[in-house]
PDB file of C-alpha atoms in Angstrom:
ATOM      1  CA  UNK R1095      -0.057   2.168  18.704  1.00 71.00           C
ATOM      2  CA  UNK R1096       1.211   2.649  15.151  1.00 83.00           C
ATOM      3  CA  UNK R1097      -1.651   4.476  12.928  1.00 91.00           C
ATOM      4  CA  UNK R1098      -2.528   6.807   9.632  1.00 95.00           C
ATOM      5  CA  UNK R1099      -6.524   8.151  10.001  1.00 96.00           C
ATOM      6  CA  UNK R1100      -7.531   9.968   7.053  1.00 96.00           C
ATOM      7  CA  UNK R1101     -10.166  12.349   7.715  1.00 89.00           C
ATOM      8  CA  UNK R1102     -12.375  12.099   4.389  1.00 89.00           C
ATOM      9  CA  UNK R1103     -13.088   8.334   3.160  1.00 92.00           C
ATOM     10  CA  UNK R1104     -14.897  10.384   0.235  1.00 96.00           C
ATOM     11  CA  UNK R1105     -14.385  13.886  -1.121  1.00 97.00           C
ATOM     12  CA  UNK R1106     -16.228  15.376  -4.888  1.00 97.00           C
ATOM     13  CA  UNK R1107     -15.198  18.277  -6.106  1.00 97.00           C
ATOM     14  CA  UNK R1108     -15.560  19.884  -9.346  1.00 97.00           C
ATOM     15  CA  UNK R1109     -12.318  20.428 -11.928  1.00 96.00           C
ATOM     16  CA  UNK R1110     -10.390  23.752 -10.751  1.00 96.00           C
ATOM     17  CA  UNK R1111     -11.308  23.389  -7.584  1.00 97.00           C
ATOM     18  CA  UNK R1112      -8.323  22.909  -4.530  1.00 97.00           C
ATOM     19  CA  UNK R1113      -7.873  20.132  -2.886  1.00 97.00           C
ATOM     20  CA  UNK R1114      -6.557  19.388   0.652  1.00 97.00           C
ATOM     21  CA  UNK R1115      -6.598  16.028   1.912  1.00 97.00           C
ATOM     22  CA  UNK R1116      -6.249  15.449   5.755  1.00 96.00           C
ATOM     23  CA  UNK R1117      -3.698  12.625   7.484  1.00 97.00           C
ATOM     24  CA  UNK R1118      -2.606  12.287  10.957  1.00 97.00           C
ATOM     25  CA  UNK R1119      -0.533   9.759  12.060  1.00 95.00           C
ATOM     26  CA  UNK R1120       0.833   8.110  15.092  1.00 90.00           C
ATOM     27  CA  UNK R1121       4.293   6.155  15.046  1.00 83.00           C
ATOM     28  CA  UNK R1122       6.964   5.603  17.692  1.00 79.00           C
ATOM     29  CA  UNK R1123      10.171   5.141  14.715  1.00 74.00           C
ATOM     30  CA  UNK R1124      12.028   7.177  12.423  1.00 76.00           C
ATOM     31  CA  UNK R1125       8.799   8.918  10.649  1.00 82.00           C
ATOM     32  CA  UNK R1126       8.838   8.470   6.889  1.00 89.00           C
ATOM     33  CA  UNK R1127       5.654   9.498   5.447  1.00 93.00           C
ATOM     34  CA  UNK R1128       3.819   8.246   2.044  1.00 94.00           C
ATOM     35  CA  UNK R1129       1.249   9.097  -0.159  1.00 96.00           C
ATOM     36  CA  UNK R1130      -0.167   6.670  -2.656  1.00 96.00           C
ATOM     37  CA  UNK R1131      -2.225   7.096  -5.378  1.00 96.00           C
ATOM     38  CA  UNK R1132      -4.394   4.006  -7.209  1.00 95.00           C
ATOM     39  CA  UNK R1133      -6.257   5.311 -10.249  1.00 94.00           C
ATOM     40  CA  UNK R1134      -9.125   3.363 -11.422  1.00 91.00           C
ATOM     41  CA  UNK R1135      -7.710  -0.790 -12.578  1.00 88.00           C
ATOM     42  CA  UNK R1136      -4.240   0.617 -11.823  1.00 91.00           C
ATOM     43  CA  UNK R1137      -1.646  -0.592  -9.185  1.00 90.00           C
ATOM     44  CA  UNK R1138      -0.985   1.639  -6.375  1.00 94.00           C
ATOM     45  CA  UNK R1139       1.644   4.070  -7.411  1.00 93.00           C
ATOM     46  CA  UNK R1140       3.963   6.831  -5.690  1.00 93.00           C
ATOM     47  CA  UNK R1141       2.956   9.849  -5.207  1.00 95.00           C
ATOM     48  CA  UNK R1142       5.139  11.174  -3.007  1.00 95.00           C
ATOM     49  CA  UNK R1143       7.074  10.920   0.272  1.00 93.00           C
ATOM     50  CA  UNK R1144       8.927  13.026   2.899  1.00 93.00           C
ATOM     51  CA  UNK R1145      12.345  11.185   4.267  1.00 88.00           C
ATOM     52  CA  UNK R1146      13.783  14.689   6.055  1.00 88.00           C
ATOM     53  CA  UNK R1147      14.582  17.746   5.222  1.00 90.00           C
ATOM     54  CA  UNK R1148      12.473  19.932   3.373  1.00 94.00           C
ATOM     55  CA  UNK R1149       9.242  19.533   5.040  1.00 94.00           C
ATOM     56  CA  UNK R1150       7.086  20.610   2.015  1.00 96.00           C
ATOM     57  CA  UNK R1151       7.428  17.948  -0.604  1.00 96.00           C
ATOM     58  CA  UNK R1152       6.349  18.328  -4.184  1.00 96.00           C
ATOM     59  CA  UNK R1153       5.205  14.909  -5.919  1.00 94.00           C
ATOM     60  CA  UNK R1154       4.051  13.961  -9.084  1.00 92.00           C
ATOM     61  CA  UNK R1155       1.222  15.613 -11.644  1.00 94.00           C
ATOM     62  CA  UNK R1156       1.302  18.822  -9.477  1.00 95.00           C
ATOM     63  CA  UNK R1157       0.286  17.451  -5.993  1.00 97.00           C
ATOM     64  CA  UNK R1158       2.666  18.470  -2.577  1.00 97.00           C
ATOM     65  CA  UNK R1159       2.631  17.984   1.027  1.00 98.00           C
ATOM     66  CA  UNK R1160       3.730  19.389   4.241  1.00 96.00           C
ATOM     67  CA  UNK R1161       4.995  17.733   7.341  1.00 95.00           C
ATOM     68  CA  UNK R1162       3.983  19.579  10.530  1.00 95.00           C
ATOM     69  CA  UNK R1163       6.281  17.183  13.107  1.00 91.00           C
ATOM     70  CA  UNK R1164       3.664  19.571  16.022  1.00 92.00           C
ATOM     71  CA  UNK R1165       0.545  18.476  14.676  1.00 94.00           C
ATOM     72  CA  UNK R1166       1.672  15.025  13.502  1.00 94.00           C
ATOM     73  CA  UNK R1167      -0.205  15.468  10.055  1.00 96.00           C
ATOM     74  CA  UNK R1168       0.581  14.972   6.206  1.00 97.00           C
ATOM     75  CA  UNK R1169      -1.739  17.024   4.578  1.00 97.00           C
ATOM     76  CA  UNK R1170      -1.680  16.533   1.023  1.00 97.00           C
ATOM     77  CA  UNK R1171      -2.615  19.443  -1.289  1.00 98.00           C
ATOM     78  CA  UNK R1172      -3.161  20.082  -4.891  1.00 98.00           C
ATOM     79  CA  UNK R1173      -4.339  23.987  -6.407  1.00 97.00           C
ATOM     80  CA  UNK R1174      -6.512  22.932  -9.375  1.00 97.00           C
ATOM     81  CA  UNK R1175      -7.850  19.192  -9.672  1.00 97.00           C
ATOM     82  CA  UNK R1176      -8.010  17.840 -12.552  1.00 96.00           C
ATOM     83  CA  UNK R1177     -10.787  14.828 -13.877  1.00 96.00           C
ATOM     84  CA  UNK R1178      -8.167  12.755 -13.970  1.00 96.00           C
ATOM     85  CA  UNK R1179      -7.061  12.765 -10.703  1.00 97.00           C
ATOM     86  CA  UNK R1180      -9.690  10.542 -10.017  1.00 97.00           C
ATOM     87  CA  UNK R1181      -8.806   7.586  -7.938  1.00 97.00           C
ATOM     88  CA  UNK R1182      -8.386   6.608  -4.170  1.00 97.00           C
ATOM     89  CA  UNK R1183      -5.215   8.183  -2.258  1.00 98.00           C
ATOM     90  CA  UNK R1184      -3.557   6.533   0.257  1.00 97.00           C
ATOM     91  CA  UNK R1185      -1.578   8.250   3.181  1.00 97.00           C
ATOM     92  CA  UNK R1186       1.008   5.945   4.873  1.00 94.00           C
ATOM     93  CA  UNK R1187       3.657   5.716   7.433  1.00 92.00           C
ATOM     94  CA  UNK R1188       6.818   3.279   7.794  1.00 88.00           C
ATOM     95  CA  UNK R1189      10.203   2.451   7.808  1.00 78.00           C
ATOM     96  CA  UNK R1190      10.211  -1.212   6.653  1.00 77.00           C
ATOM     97  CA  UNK R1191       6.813  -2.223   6.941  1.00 83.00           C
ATOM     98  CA  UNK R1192       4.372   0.664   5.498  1.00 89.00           C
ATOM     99  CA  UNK R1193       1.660   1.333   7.478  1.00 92.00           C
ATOM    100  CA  UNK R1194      -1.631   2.888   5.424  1.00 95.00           C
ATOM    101  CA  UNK R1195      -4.766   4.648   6.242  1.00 96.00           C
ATOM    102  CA  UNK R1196      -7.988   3.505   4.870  1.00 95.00           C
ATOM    103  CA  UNK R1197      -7.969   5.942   2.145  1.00 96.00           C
ATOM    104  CA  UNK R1198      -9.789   8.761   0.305  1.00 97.00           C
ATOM    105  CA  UNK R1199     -11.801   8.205  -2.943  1.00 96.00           C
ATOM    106  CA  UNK R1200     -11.653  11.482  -4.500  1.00 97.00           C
ATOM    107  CA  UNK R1201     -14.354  12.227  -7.346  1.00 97.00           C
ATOM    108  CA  UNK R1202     -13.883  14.898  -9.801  1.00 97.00           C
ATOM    109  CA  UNK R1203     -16.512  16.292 -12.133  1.00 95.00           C
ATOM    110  CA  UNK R1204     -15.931  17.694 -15.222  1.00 88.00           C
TER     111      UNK R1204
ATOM    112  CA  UNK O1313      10.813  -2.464 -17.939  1.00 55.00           C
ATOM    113  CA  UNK O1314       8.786  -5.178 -16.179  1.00 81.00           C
ATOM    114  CA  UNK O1315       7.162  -4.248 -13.147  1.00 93.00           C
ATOM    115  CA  UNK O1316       5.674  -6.309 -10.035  1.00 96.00           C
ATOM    116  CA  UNK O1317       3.700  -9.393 -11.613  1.00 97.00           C
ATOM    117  CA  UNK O1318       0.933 -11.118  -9.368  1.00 98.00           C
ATOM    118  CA  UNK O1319      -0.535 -14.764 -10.039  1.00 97.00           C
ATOM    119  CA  UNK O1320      -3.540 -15.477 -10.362  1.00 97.00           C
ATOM    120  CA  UNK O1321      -5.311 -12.328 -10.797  1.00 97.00           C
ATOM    121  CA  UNK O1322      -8.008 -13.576  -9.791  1.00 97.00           C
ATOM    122  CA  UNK O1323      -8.577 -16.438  -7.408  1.00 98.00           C
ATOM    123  CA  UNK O1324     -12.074 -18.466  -6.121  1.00 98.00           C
ATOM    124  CA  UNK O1325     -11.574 -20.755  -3.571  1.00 98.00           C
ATOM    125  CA  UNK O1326     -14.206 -23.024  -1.495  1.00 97.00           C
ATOM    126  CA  UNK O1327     -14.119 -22.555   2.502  1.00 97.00           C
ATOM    127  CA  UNK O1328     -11.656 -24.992   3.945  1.00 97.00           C
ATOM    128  CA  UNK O1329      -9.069 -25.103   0.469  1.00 98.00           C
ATOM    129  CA  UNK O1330      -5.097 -23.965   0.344  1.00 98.00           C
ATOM    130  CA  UNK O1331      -4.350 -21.553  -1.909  1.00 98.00           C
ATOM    131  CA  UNK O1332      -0.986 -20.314  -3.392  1.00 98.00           C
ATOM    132  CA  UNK O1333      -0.389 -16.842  -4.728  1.00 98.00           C
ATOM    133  CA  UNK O1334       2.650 -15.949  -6.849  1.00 98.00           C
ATOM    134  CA  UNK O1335       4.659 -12.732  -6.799  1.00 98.00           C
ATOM    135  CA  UNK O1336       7.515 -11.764  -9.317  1.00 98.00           C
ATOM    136  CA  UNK O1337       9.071  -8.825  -8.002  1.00 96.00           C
ATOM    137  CA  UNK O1338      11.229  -6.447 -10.010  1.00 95.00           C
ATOM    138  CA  UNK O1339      14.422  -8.163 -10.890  1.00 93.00           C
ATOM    139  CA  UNK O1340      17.348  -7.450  -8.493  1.00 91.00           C
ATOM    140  CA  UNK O1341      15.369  -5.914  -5.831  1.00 93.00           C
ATOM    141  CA  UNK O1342      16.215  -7.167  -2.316  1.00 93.00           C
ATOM    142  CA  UNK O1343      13.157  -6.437  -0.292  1.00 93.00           C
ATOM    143  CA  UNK O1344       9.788  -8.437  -1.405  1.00 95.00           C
ATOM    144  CA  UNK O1345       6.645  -7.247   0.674  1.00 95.00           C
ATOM    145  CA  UNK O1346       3.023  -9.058   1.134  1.00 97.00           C
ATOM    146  CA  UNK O1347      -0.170  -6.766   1.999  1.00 97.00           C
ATOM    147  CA  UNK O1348      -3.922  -7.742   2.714  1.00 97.00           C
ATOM    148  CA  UNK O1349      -6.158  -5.136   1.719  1.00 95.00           C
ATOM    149  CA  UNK O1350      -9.692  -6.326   2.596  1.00 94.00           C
ATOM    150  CA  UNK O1351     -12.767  -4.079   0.486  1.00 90.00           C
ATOM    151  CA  UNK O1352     -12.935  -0.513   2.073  1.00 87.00           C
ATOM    152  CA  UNK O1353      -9.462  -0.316   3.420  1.00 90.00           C
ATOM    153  CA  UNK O1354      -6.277   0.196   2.877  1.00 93.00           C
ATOM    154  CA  UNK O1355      -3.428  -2.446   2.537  1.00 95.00           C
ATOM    155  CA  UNK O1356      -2.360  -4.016   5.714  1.00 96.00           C
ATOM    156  CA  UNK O1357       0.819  -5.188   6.002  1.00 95.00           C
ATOM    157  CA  UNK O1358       1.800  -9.590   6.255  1.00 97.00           C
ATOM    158  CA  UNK O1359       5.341 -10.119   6.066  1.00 96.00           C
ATOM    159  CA  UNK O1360       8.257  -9.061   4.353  1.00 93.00           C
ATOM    160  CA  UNK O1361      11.905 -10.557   2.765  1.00 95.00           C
ATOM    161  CA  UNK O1362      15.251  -9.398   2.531  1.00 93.00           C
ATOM    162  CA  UNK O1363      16.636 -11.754  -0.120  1.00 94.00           C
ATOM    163  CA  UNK O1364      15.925 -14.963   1.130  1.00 95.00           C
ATOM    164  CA  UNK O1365      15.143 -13.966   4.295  1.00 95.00           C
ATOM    165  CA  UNK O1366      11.909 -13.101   6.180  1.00 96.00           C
ATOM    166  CA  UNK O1367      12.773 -10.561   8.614  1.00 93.00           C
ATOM    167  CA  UNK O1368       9.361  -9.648   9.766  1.00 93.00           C
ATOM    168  CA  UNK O1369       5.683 -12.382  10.085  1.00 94.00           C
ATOM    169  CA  UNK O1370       3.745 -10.167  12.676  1.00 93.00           C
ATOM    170  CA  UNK O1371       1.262  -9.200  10.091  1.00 95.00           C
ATOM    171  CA  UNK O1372       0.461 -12.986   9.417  1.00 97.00           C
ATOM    172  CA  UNK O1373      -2.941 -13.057  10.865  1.00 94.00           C
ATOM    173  CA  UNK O1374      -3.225 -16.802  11.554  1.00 94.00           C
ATOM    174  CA  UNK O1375      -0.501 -19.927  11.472  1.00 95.00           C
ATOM    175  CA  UNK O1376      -2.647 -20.655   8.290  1.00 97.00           C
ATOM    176  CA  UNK O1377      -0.726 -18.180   6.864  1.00 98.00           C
ATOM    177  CA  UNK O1378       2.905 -18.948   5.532  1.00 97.00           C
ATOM    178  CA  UNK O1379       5.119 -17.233   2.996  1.00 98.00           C
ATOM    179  CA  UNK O1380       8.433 -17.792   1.189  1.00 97.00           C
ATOM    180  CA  UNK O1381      10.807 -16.693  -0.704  1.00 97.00           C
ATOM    181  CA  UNK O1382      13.486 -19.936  -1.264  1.00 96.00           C
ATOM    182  CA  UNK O1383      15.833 -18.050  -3.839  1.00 94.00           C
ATOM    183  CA  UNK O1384      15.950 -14.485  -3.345  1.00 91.00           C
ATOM    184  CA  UNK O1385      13.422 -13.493  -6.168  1.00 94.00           C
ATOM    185  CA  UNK O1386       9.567 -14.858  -6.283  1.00 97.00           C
ATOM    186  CA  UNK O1387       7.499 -14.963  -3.279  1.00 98.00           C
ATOM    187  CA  UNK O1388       4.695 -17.374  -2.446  1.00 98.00           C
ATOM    188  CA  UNK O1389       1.932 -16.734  -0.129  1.00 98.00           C
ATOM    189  CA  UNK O1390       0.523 -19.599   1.210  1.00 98.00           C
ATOM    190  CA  UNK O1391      -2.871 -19.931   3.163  1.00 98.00           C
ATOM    191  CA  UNK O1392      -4.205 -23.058   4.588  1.00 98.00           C
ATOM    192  CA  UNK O1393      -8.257 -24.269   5.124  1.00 98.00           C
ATOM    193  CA  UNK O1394      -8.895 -20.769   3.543  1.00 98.00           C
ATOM    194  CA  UNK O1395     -11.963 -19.138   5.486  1.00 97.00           C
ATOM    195  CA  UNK O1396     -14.594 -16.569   4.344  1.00 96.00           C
ATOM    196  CA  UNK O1397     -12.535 -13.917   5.990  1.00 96.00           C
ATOM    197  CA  UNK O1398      -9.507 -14.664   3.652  1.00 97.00           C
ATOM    198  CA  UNK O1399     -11.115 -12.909   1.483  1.00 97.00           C
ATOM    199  CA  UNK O1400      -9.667  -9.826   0.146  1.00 97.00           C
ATOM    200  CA  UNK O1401      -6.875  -8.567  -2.661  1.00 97.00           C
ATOM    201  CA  UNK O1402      -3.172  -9.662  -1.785  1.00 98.00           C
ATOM    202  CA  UNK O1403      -0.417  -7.135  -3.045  1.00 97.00           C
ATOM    203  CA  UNK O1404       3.161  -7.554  -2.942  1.00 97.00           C
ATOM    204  CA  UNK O1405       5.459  -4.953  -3.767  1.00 95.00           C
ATOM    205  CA  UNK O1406       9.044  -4.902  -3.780  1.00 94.00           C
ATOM    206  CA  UNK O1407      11.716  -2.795  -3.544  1.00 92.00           C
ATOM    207  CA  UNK O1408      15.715  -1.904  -4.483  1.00 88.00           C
ATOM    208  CA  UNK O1409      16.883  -1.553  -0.667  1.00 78.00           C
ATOM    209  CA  UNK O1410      15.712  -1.156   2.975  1.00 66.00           C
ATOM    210  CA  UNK O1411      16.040   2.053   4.834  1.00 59.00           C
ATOM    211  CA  UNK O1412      15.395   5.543   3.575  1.00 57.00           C
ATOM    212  CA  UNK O1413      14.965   6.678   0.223  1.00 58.00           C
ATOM    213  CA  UNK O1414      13.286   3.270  -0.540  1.00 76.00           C
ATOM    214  CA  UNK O1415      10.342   3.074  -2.859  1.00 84.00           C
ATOM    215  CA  UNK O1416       8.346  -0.112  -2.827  1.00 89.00           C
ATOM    216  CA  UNK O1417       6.676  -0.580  -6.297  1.00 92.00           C
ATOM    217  CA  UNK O1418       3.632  -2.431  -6.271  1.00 94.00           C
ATOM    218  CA  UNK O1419       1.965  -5.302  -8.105  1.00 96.00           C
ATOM    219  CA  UNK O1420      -1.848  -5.509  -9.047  1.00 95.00           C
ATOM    220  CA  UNK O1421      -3.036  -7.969  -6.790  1.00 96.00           C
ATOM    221  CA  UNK O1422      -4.433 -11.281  -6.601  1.00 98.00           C
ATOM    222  CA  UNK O1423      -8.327 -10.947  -5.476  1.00 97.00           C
ATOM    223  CA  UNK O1424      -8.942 -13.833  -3.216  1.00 98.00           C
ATOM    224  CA  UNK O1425     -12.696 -14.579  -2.792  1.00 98.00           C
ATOM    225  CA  UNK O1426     -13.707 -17.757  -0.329  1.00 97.00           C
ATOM    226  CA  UNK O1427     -16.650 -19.337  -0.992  1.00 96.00           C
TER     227      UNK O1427
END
C-alpha cells in the first residue's frame, strides 16, 4: 500500500537549534517526493521536492532534504530554526495524485 | 498574480443537506485537484481533472460525492445528504501540467462542518 508516516506529529525546539524531521514512505510508482509547509492561516505552500537527480535538495528559507532510495526516507533538515518557521510540515509522495503524511507541528521558542 | 480561490470559506451545513464548494484555480492551469483533510491529518486525496476531464474518482469516499469541472477552469465539489463525517476542510489545488516538475499550488480551503 501507498503511504508517508512521519515520525514526530509534534516537535519544540528553541531558535538556533537544528532540526531534522523524519519521513518514510512506501510507493510502488515513479517516486517523487514533497515537502509542504502551512504556516499559521496560510495555504499550504512548497517547500521543496526531489524529481531525480541530485538526491540532496535545497528548498526554500534555508531548509533541504535527502533522498536515501535504501532506507526509503525524506528526511527534511534545517541548521538553525528560526521563530518563524513555525507551522505544520507536510511530507508527501505522488506522481498525479499526492499522497501526504499526517504531519509535524513544529513549535519554536524565542 | 491571483492564486487558488476557494468558496465559501467557511461552510455549516445540517446532517442530511447538499452542499457545493467552488474552486477557481490559477488561470491556464490544466490539472485541478480536490483534497479532504479531516482535523489532525493531512490532506487526502478525492479526485482530480485534466481540463475537462476527470481522470482519477478513487478518492471519492462515497457516491454522495461528485465533482466537475464542465469548462476546463472552476471545479465544483458536490456532496449529497451531507453526514457528520463530511466534516473537515476541502482544498483544491491546481497545477500548470501533469508529470514531473509539476507543482500543485494550493487554495485555502473551504471548512465544512455538519451539524
Amino acid at each position: 500500500a501507498q503511504s508517508v508516516s512521519q515520525h514526530n506529529h509534534h516537535v519544540i525546539l528553541s531558535e538556533a537549534a537544528s532540526l531534522e524531521l523524519g519521513c518514510n514512505y512506501s510507493y510502488g510508482g515513479t517516486v517523487n517526493l514533497f515537502w509542504y509547509v502551512q504556516y499559521p492561516g496560510q495555504h499550504l505552500q512548497l517547500l521543496l521536492k526531489y524529481f531525480s537527480g541530485d538526491p540532496l535538495v535545497k528548498g526554500i528559507k534555508g531548509f533541504e532534504a535527502e533522498f536515501i532510495k535504501s532506507k526509503f526516507s525524506f528526511n527534511l533538515r534545517k541548521p538553525s530554526v528560526q521563530w518563524s518557521d513555525t507551522a505544520e510540515y507536510f511530507c508527501a509522495v505522488g506522481d498525479d495524485k499526492i499522497i501526504f503524511g499526517k504531519g509535524t507541528r513544529l513549535h519554536i521558542l524565542p | 498574480g491571483a492564486g487558488v480561490s476557494q468558496s465559501p470559506r467557511y461552510k455549516v451545513a445540517k446532517r442530511g443537506q447538499d452542499v457545493a464548494l467552488r474552486c477557481d484555480p490559477i488561470s491556464g492551469h490544466v490539472s485541478l485537484f480536490w483534497y479532504q483533510q479531516a482535523l489532525g491529518q493531512g490532506p487526502e486525496f478525492l479526485t482530480y481533472f485534466q481540463n475537462e476531464a476527470q481522470l482519477d474518482k478513487s478518492g471519492l469516499p462515497s457516491d454522495r460525492f461528485f465533482a466537475e469541472r464542465p469548462e476546463g477552469s472552476v471545479s465544483t465539489l458536490k456532496i449529497q445528504r451531507t453526514q457528520q463525517e463530511d466534516s473537515a476542510v476541502y482544498l483544491c489545488a491546481s497545477s500548470l501540467i501533469q508529470g514531473q516538475g509539476y507543482e500543485q499550488y494550493f487554495g485555502p480551503g473551504t471548512r465544512l462542518t455538519v451539524t
